[in-house]
């Protein structure tokens, strides 16, 4: 599991999630920009994942807020990923797309199943493209640049390790020649 | 968290391990047997071929005290045949590794580097575990012992390209619990692919973690119900 000090995990937790207040909370209006007012029942606000999770799970009696799927994991995006995984700019949707998806899937039980299946299909398709780009010395400059810009942090790390290991083998071969 | 090196071996470490492999040398000078930590080496008598560990053979070669006879699978004809097998006959799988010797109950099963997979008596039609390292090291240190070093070099590079493409293609069929058939993949190729493939699997595992959790829970529930509860019972439990 991710380390407590993992910066990526912390940034994932700060991703905004659409939430709906199920109760009227006195004095909480400042979250929605109405300082001094009450938070009305049924108000839609965007809360960070860590806050929304705590408020949705730690319900006393009635549920305090209701979580919704973030835009990045909406049905529309899932359909787009299903149609062609390589063209979706997931970095623009969420810089930590995969870690976010993993966290969301922990929270949303029944909806999760469909998405998981989607994700499992999507990752390898993109991963194969990442591997190809990483081994292509001109990949980061030429035609691959557009695709690489759309990678999220997890995919960038994959690109980096794939590129580094290929480079290490090449370095070893050239150093052999010098020695 | 902040380990200086990634898991697995670096290319130079893999090459270091490869130097334990035995190769056939044709000595040009007399040398008594040496009592080394790794065991005694045979005495070198100029016209007679002997097998030495690669590191010693490379040392003697650099000092012009011996010639290394390249293993049979490193000849252009064998490499061409293997390359053709890789590209024409098995487009998805790697060419098989050299066969293991028949194991008997009296001796412990042996594996490289204790198999003579790179000596003159090695099988010519299969690439051993350390094929890429062995080929490159020999081509660098002893190019004059090959008849056509440039052609061997080109064939090795082609083979590497073909096989790395296969490793990458294997990524496409990965899933969280699945695997890629790695039979016949060499040490250097494992070292090169490890970080990426491991990363992909880890990403898939994280995505699939909640499903895994749900599956475990339902299994535990089934065990508690003693497999007697039918589907509708399970639904009732979920509602609670």
PDB file of N, CA and C in Angstrom, chain B residues 56-137:
ATOM      1  N   UNK B  56      37.910 -15.454 -16.270  1.00  0.00           N
ATOM      2  CA  UNK B  56      39.316 -15.799 -16.418  1.00  0.00           C
ATOM      3  C   UNK B  56      39.687 -15.861 -17.894  1.00  0.00           C
ATOM      4  N   UNK B  57      38.760 -16.389 -18.689  1.00  0.00           N
ATOM      5  CA  UNK B  57      39.022 -16.466 -20.122  1.00  0.00           C
ATOM      6  C   UNK B  57      39.200 -15.073 -20.715  1.00  0.00           C
ATOM      7  N   UNK B  58      38.348 -14.121 -20.268  1.00  0.00           N
ATOM      8  CA  UNK B  58      38.457 -12.757 -20.786  1.00  0.00           C
ATOM      9  C   UNK B  58      39.784 -12.143 -20.371  1.00  0.00           C
ATOM     10  N   UNK B  59      40.193 -12.414 -19.125  1.00  0.00           N
ATOM     11  CA  UNK B  59      41.463 -11.879 -18.631  1.00  0.00           C
ATOM     12  C   UNK B  59      42.620 -12.404 -19.464  1.00  0.00           C
ATOM     13  N   UNK B  60      42.631 -13.718 -19.688  1.00  0.00           N
ATOM     14  CA  UNK B  60      43.713 -14.318 -20.470  1.00  0.00           C
ATOM     15  C   UNK B  60      43.671 -13.822 -21.915  1.00  0.00           C
ATOM     16  N   UNK B  61      42.450 -13.626 -22.419  1.00  0.00           N
ATOM     17  CA  UNK B  61      42.331 -13.147 -23.799  1.00  0.00           C
ATOM     18  C   UNK B  61      42.904 -11.734 -23.930  1.00  0.00           C
ATOM     19  N   UNK B  62      42.592 -10.886 -22.936  1.00  0.00           N
ATOM     20  CA  UNK B  62      43.103  -9.511 -22.989  1.00  0.00           C
ATOM     21  C   UNK B  62      44.625  -9.499 -22.923  1.00  0.00           C
ATOM     22  N   UNK B  63      45.191 -10.500 -22.236  1.00  0.00           N
ATOM     23  CA  UNK B  63      46.660 -10.572 -22.140  1.00  0.00           C
ATOM     24  C   UNK B  63      47.248 -11.394 -23.287  1.00  0.00           C
ATOM     25  N   UNK B  64      46.428 -11.744 -24.245  1.00  0.00           N
ATOM     26  CA  UNK B  64      46.853 -12.541 -25.399  1.00  0.00           C
ATOM     27  C   UNK B  64      47.476 -13.869 -24.982  1.00  0.00           C
ATOM     28  N   UNK B  65      46.958 -14.467 -23.937  1.00  0.00           N
ATOM     29  CA  UNK B  65      47.471 -15.751 -23.501  1.00  0.00           C
ATOM     30  C   UNK B  65      46.546 -16.893 -23.914  1.00  0.00           C
ATOM     31  N   UNK B  66      45.407 -16.555 -24.464  1.00  0.00           N
ATOM     32  CA  UNK B  66      44.475 -17.621 -24.845  1.00  0.00           C
ATOM     33  C   UNK B  66      43.532 -17.091 -25.909  1.00  0.00           C
ATOM     34  N   UNK B  67      42.952 -18.009 -26.665  1.00  0.00           N
ATOM     35  CA  UNK B  67      41.872 -17.670 -27.578  1.00  0.00           C
ATOM     36  C   UNK B  67      40.589 -18.301 -27.050  1.00  0.00           C
ATOM     37  N   UNK B  68      39.488 -17.592 -27.231  1.00  0.00           N
ATOM     38  CA  UNK B  68      38.210 -18.146 -26.794  1.00  0.00           C
ATOM     39  C   UNK B  68      37.506 -18.704 -28.005  1.00  0.00           C
ATOM     40  N   UNK B  69      37.042 -19.940 -27.868  1.00  0.00           N
ATOM     41  CA  UNK B  69      36.287 -20.468 -29.002  1.00  0.00           C
ATOM     42  C   UNK B  69      34.809 -20.212 -28.731  1.00  0.00           C
ATOM     43  N   UNK B  70      34.153 -19.450 -29.606  1.00  0.00           N
ATOM     44  CA  UNK B  70      32.770 -19.050 -29.335  1.00  0.00           C
ATOM     45  C   UNK B  70      31.850 -20.260 -29.266  1.00  0.00           C
ATOM     46  N   UNK B  71      30.838 -20.217 -28.389  1.00  0.00           N
ATOM     47  CA  UNK B  71      29.912 -21.353 -28.291  1.00  0.00           C
ATOM     48  C   UNK B  71      29.160 -21.549 -29.599  1.00  0.00           C
ATOM     49  N   UNK B  72      28.716 -22.774 -29.871  1.00  0.00           N
ATOM     50  CA  UNK B  72      28.095 -23.065 -31.174  1.00  0.00           C
ATOM     51  C   UNK B  72      26.890 -22.194 -31.486  1.00  0.00           C
ATOM     52  N   UNK B  73      26.125 -21.809 -30.454  1.00  0.00           N
ATOM     53  CA  UNK B  73      24.931 -21.018 -30.748  1.00  0.00           C
ATOM     54  C   UNK B  73      25.264 -19.595 -31.147  1.00  0.00           C
ATOM     55  N   UNK B  74      26.545 -19.208 -31.007  1.00  0.00           N
ATOM     56  CA  UNK B  74      26.929 -17.842 -31.363  1.00  0.00           C
ATOM     57  C   UNK B  74      27.517 -17.780 -32.772  1.00  0.00           C
ATOM     58  N   UNK B  75      27.395 -18.859 -33.532  1.00  0.00           N
ATOM     59  CA  UNK B  75      27.853 -18.830 -34.912  1.00  0.00           C
ATOM     60  C   UNK B  75      26.749 -18.248 -35.789  1.00  0.00           C
ATOM     61  N   UNK B  76      27.133 -17.575 -36.878  1.00  0.00           N
ATOM     62  CA  UNK B  76      26.118 -16.935 -37.727  1.00  0.00           C
ATOM     63  C   UNK B  76      25.024 -17.887 -38.181  1.00  0.00           C
ATOM     64  N   UNK B  77      25.391 -19.129 -38.526  1.00  0.00           N
ATOM     65  CA  UNK B  77      24.364 -20.062 -39.018  1.00  0.00           C
ATOM     66  C   UNK B  77      23.317 -20.356 -37.939  1.00  0.00           C
ATOM     67  N   UNK B  78      23.800 -20.626 -36.690  1.00  0.00           N
ATOM     68  CA  UNK B  78      22.841 -20.936 -35.626  1.00  0.00           C
ATOM     69  C   UNK B  78      21.988 -19.722 -35.315  1.00  0.00           C
ATOM     70  N   UNK B  79      22.619 -18.550 -35.259  1.00  0.00           N
ATOM     71  CA  UNK B  79      21.868 -17.347 -34.936  1.00  0.00           C
ATOM     72  C   UNK B  79      20.816 -17.063 -36.003  1.00  0.00           C
ATOM     73  N   UNK B  80      21.185 -17.275 -37.257  1.00  0.00           N
ATOM     74  CA  UNK B  80      20.205 -17.063 -38.326  1.00  0.00           C
ATOM     75  C   UNK B  80      19.025 -18.003 -38.170  1.00  0.00           C
ATOM     76  N   UNK B  81      19.343 -19.268 -37.829  1.00  0.00           N
ATOM     77  CA  UNK B  81      18.263 -20.245 -37.652  1.00  0.00           C
ATOM     78  C   UNK B  81      17.357 -19.847 -36.495  1.00  0.00           C
ATOM     79  N   UNK B  82      17.970 -19.404 -35.380  1.00  0.00           N
ATOM     80  CA  UNK B  82      17.165 -19.023 -34.215  1.00  0.00           C
ATOM     81  C   UNK B  82      16.322 -17.797 -34.546  1.00  0.00           C
ATOM     82  N   UNK B  83      16.945 -16.853 -35.251  1.00  0.00           N
ATOM     83  CA  UNK B  83      16.216 -15.644 -35.614  1.00  0.00           C
ATOM     84  C   UNK B  83      15.028 -15.977 -36.513  1.00  0.00           C
ATOM     85  N   UNK B  84      15.253 -16.908 -37.432  1.00  0.00           N
ATOM     86  CA  UNK B  84      14.166 -17.296 -38.318  1.00  0.00           C
ATOM     87  C   UNK B  84      13.061 -17.975 -37.527  1.00  0.00           C
ATOM     88  N   UNK B  85      13.468 -18.802 -36.554  1.00  0.00           N
ATOM     89  CA  UNK B  85      12.465 -19.463 -35.711  1.00  0.00           C
ATOM     90  C   UNK B  85      11.646 -18.430 -34.953  1.00  0.00           C
ATOM     91  N   UNK B  86      12.344 -17.401 -34.445  1.00  0.00           N
ATOM     92  CA  UNK B  86      11.651 -16.381 -33.649  1.00  0.00           C
ATOM     93  C   UNK B  86      10.679 -15.574 -34.507  1.00  0.00           C
ATOM     94  N   UNK B  87      11.069 -15.289 -35.742  1.00  0.00           N
ATOM     95  CA  UNK B  87      10.236 -14.411 -36.550  1.00  0.00           C
ATOM     96  C   UNK B  87       9.195 -15.175 -37.359  1.00  0.00           C
ATOM     97  N   UNK B  88       9.536 -16.405 -37.797  1.00  0.00           N
ATOM     98  CA  UNK B  88       8.626 -17.108 -38.692  1.00  0.00           C
ATOM     99  C   UNK B  88       7.747 -18.118 -37.956  1.00  0.00           C
ATOM    100  N   UNK B  89       8.375 -18.944 -37.100  1.00  0.00           N
ATOM    101  CA  UNK B  89       7.632 -20.103 -36.587  1.00  0.00           C
ATOM    102  C   UNK B  89       6.921 -19.830 -35.282  1.00  0.00           C
ATOM    103  N   UNK B  90       7.514 -19.049 -34.413  1.00  0.00           N
ATOM    104  CA  UNK B  90       6.815 -18.766 -33.163  1.00  0.00           C
ATOM    105  C   UNK B  90       6.751 -17.254 -32.995  1.00  0.00           C
ATOM    106  N   UNK B  91       5.678 -16.687 -33.521  1.00  0.00           N
ATOM    107  CA  UNK B  91       5.593 -15.234 -33.530  1.00  0.00           C
ATOM    108  C   UNK B  91       5.296 -14.670 -32.146  1.00  0.00           C
ATOM    109  N   UNK B  92       4.771 -15.496 -31.255  1.00  0.00           N
ATOM    110  CA  UNK B  92       4.409 -14.990 -29.925  1.00  0.00           C
ATOM    111  C   UNK B  92       5.361 -15.456 -28.845  1.00  0.00           C
ATOM    112  N   UNK B  93       5.796 -16.695 -28.947  1.00  0.00           N
ATOM    113  CA  UNK B  93       6.626 -17.245 -27.874  1.00  0.00           C
ATOM    114  C   UNK B  93       8.099 -17.045 -28.200  1.00  0.00           C
ATOM    115  N   UNK B  94       8.919 -17.169 -27.174  1.00  0.00           N
ATOM    116  CA  UNK B  94      10.359 -17.077 -27.364  1.00  0.00           C
ATOM    117  C   UNK B  94      10.872 -18.446 -27.767  1.00  0.00           C
ATOM    118  N   UNK B  95      12.036 -18.456 -28.394  1.00  0.00           N
ATOM    119  CA  UNK B  95      12.618 -19.749 -28.729  1.00  0.00           C
ATOM    120  C   UNK B  95      12.980 -20.453 -27.420  1.00  0.00           C
ATOM    121  N   UNK B  96      12.821 -21.763 -27.385  1.00  0.00           N
ATOM    122  CA  UNK B  96      12.981 -22.480 -26.115  1.00  0.00           C
ATOM    123  C   UNK B  96      14.421 -22.423 -25.611  1.00  0.00           C
ATOM    124  N   UNK B  97      14.598 -22.455 -24.291  1.00  0.00           N
ATOM    125  CA  UNK B  97      15.945 -22.495 -23.729  1.00  0.00           C
ATOM    126  C   UNK B  97      16.587 -23.839 -24.001  1.00  0.00           C
ATOM    127  N   UNK B  98      17.905 -23.920 -23.833  1.00  0.00           N
ATOM    128  CA  UNK B  98      18.557 -25.227 -24.057  1.00  0.00           C
ATOM    129  C   UNK B  98      18.002 -26.259 -23.107  1.00  0.00           C
ATOM    130  N   UNK B  99      17.908 -27.513 -23.545  1.00  0.00           N
ATOM    131  CA  UNK B  99      17.322 -28.552 -22.694  1.00  0.00           C
ATOM    132  C   UNK B  99      18.195 -28.822 -21.482  1.00  0.00           C
ATOM    133  N   UNK B 100      17.557 -29.117 -20.372  1.00  0.00           N
ATOM    134  CA  UNK B 100      18.302 -29.483 -19.172  1.00  0.00           C
ATOM    135  C   UNK B 100      18.775 -30.926 -19.321  1.00  0.00           C
ATOM    136  N   UNK B 101      19.922 -31.242 -18.728  1.00  0.00           N
ATOM    137  CA  UNK B 101      20.375 -32.637 -18.810  1.00  0.00           C
ATOM    138  C   UNK B 101      19.435 -33.518 -18.008  1.00  0.00           C
ATOM    139  N   UNK B 102      19.347 -34.788 -18.362  1.00  0.00           N
ATOM    140  CA  UNK B 102      18.472 -35.680 -17.598  1.00  0.00           C
ATOM    141  C   UNK B 102      18.912 -35.720 -16.142  1.00  0.00           C
ATOM    142  N   UNK B 103      17.968 -35.513 -15.234  1.00  0.00           N
ATOM    143  CA  UNK B 103      18.322 -35.508 -13.814  1.00  0.00           C
ATOM    144  C   UNK B 103      18.283 -36.927 -13.277  1.00  0.00           C
ATOM    145  N   UNK B 104      19.254 -37.225 -12.478  1.00  0.00           N
ATOM    146  CA  UNK B 104      19.251 -38.523 -11.808  1.00  0.00           C
ATOM    147  C   UNK B 104      19.022 -38.282 -10.324  1.00  0.00           C
ATOM    148  N   UNK B 105      18.610 -39.340  -9.641  1.00  0.00           N
ATOM    149  CA  UNK B 105      18.257 -39.166  -8.234  1.00  0.00           C
ATOM    150  C   UNK B 105      19.491 -38.978  -7.359  1.00  0.00           C
ATOM    151  N   UNK B 106      20.662 -39.388  -7.864  1.00  0.00           N
ATOM    152  CA  UNK B 106      21.851 -39.320  -7.013  1.00  0.00           C
ATOM    153  C   UNK B 106      22.442 -37.915  -6.964  1.00  0.00           C
ATOM    154  N   UNK B 107      22.352 -37.184  -8.076  1.00  0.00           N
ATOM    155  CA  UNK B 107      22.954 -35.850  -8.089  1.00  0.00           C
ATOM    156  C   UNK B 107      21.867 -34.798  -7.965  1.00  0.00           C
ATOM    157  N   UNK B 108      22.246 -33.672  -7.382  1.00  0.00           N
ATOM    158  CA  UNK B 108      21.306 -32.569  -7.279  1.00  0.00           C
ATOM    159  C   UNK B 108      21.046 -32.004  -8.666  1.00  0.00           C
ATOM    160  N   UNK B 109      19.827 -31.516  -8.943  1.00  0.00           N
ATOM    161  CA  UNK B 109      19.568 -30.927 -10.266  1.00  0.00           C
ATOM    162  C   UNK B 109      20.438 -29.696 -10.478  1.00  0.00           C
ATOM    163  N   UNK B 110      20.998 -29.598 -11.658  1.00  0.00           N
ATOM    164  CA  UNK B 110      21.887 -28.477 -11.941  1.00  0.00           C
ATOM    165  C   UNK B 110      21.190 -27.486 -12.860  1.00  0.00           C
ATOM    166  N   UNK B 111      21.576 -26.228 -12.747  1.00  0.00           N
ATOM    167  CA  UNK B 111      21.054 -25.188 -13.614  1.00  0.00           C
ATOM    168  C   UNK B 111      22.221 -24.275 -13.926  1.00  0.00           C
ATOM    169  N   UNK B 112      22.087 -23.358 -14.901  1.00  0.00           N
ATOM    170  CA  UNK B 112      23.177 -22.418 -15.128  1.00  0.00           C
ATOM    171  C   UNK B 112      23.514 -21.688 -13.830  1.00  0.00           C
ATOM    172  N   UNK B 113      24.736 -21.307 -13.542  1.00  0.00           N
ATOM    173  CA  UNK B 113      25.922 -21.393 -14.393  1.00  0.00           C
ATOM    174  C   UNK B 113      26.678 -22.696 -14.293  1.00  0.00           C
ATOM    175  N   UNK B 114      26.088 -23.736 -13.695  1.00  0.00           N
ATOM    176  CA  UNK B 114      26.831 -24.987 -13.543  1.00  0.00           C
ATOM    177  C   UNK B 114      26.621 -25.918 -14.720  1.00  0.00           C
ATOM    178  N   UNK B 115      25.849 -25.452 -15.689  1.00  0.00           N
ATOM    179  CA  UNK B 115      25.695 -26.203 -16.922  1.00  0.00           C
ATOM    180  C   UNK B 115      26.661 -25.624 -17.945  1.00  0.00           C
ATOM    181  N   UNK B 116      27.275 -26.479 -18.726  1.00  0.00           N
ATOM    182  CA  UNK B 116      28.155 -25.927 -19.774  1.00  0.00           C
ATOM    183  C   UNK B 116      27.334 -25.398 -20.944  1.00  0.00           C
ATOM    184  N   UNK B 117      26.634 -24.262 -20.745  1.00  0.00           N
ATOM    185  CA  UNK B 117      25.729 -23.781 -21.783  1.00  0.00           C
ATOM    186  C   UNK B 117      26.443 -22.903 -22.792  1.00  0.00           C
ATOM    187  N   UNK B 118      27.691 -22.557 -22.549  1.00  0.00           N
ATOM    188  CA  UNK B 118      28.396 -21.696 -23.494  1.00  0.00           C
ATOM    189  C   UNK B 118      29.748 -22.260 -23.886  1.00  0.00           C
ATOM    190  N   UNK B 119      29.986 -23.536 -23.599  1.00  0.00           N
ATOM    191  CA  UNK B 119      31.241 -24.147 -24.031  1.00  0.00           C
ATOM    192  C   UNK B 119      31.079 -24.633 -25.461  1.00  0.00           C
ATOM    193  N   UNK B 120      32.164 -25.199 -25.982  1.00  0.00           N
ATOM    194  CA  UNK B 120      32.125 -25.656 -27.372  1.00  0.00           C
ATOM    195  C   UNK B 120      31.140 -26.807 -27.544  1.00  0.00           C
ATOM    196  N   UNK B 121      30.765 -27.474 -26.430  1.00  0.00           N
ATOM    197  CA  UNK B 121      29.859 -28.621 -26.555  1.00  0.00           C
ATOM    198  C   UNK B 121      28.408 -28.232 -26.299  1.00  0.00           C
ATOM    199  N   UNK B 122      28.131 -26.940 -26.190  1.00  0.00           N
ATOM    200  CA  UNK B 122      26.765 -26.502 -25.916  1.00  0.00           C
ATOM    201  C   UNK B 122      25.881 -26.769 -27.130  1.00  0.00           C
ATOM    202  N   UNK B 123      24.575 -26.950 -26.913  1.00  0.00           N
ATOM    203  CA  UNK B 123      23.681 -27.141 -28.068  1.00  0.00           C
ATOM    204  C   UNK B 123      23.662 -25.888 -28.936  1.00  0.00           C
ATOM    205  N   UNK B 124      23.581 -26.090 -30.249  1.00  0.00           N
ATOM    206  CA  UNK B 124      23.706 -24.970 -31.176  1.00  0.00           C
ATOM    207  C   UNK B 124      22.373 -24.322 -31.483  1.00  0.00           C
ATOM    208  N   UNK B 125      21.273 -24.954 -31.078  1.00  0.00           N
ATOM    209  CA  UNK B 125      19.986 -24.481 -31.574  1.00  0.00           C
ATOM    210  C   UNK B 125      19.169 -23.772 -30.515  1.00  0.00           C
ATOM    211  N   UNK B 126      19.787 -23.396 -29.388  1.00  0.00           N
ATOM    212  CA  UNK B 126      19.004 -22.729 -28.347  1.00  0.00           C
ATOM    213  C   UNK B 126      19.852 -21.656 -27.679  1.00  0.00           C
ATOM    214  N   UNK B 127      19.190 -20.567 -27.320  1.00  0.00           N
ATOM    215  CA  UNK B 127      19.904 -19.493 -26.637  1.00  0.00           C
ATOM    216  C   UNK B 127      19.892 -19.764 -25.135  1.00  0.00           C
ATOM    217  N   UNK B 128      21.062 -19.773 -24.483  1.00  0.00           N
ATOM    218  CA  UNK B 128      21.077 -19.975 -23.036  1.00  0.00           C
ATOM    219  C   UNK B 128      20.637 -18.710 -22.308  1.00  0.00           C
ATOM    220  N   UNK B 129      20.565 -18.820 -20.985  1.00  0.00           N
ATOM    221  CA  UNK B 129      20.052 -17.709 -20.168  1.00  0.00           C
ATOM    222  C   UNK B 129      20.856 -16.433 -20.377  1.00  0.00           C
ATOM    223  N   UNK B 130      22.172 -16.555 -20.479  1.00  0.00           N
ATOM    224  CA  UNK B 130      23.016 -15.359 -20.556  1.00  0.00           C
ATOM    225  C   UNK B 130      23.450 -15.061 -21.989  1.00  0.00           C
ATOM    226  N   UNK B 131      22.563 -15.303 -22.959  1.00  0.00           N
ATOM    227  CA  UNK B 131      23.008 -15.203 -24.357  1.00  0.00           C
ATOM    228  C   UNK B 131      23.436 -13.794 -24.727  1.00  0.00           C
ATOM    229  N   UNK B 132      22.674 -12.798 -24.308  1.00  0.00           N
ATOM    230  CA  UNK B 132      22.969 -11.437 -24.748  1.00  0.00           C
ATOM    231  C   UNK B 132      24.267 -10.936 -24.129  1.00  0.00           C
ATOM    232  N   UNK B 133      24.448 -11.209 -22.825  1.00  0.00           N
ATOM    233  CA  UNK B 133      25.649 -10.747 -22.145  1.00  0.00           C
ATOM    234  C   UNK B 133      26.877 -11.458 -22.699  1.00  0.00           C
ATOM    235  N   UNK B 134      26.756 -12.781 -22.797  1.00  0.00           N
ATOM    236  CA  UNK B 134      27.865 -13.591 -23.307  1.00  0.00           C
ATOM    237  C   UNK B 134      28.256 -13.127 -24.707  1.00  0.00           C
ATOM    238  N   UNK B 135      27.268 -12.954 -25.569  1.00  0.00           N
ATOM    239  CA  UNK B 135      27.545 -12.540 -26.939  1.00  0.00           C
ATOM    240  C   UNK B 135      28.238 -11.193 -26.992  1.00  0.00           C
ATOM    241  N   UNK B 136      27.723 -10.251 -26.215  1.00  0.00           N
ATOM    242  CA  UNK B 136      28.321  -8.914 -26.264  1.00  0.00           C
ATOM    243  C   UNK B 136      29.724  -8.891 -25.683  1.00  0.00           C
ATOM    244  N   UNK B 137      29.907  -9.606 -24.557  1.00  0.00           N
ATOM    245  CA  UNK B 137      31.234  -9.625 -23.932  1.00  0.00           C
ATOM    246  C   UNK B 137      32.257 -10.253 -24.882  1.00  0.00           C
TER     247      UNK B 137
END
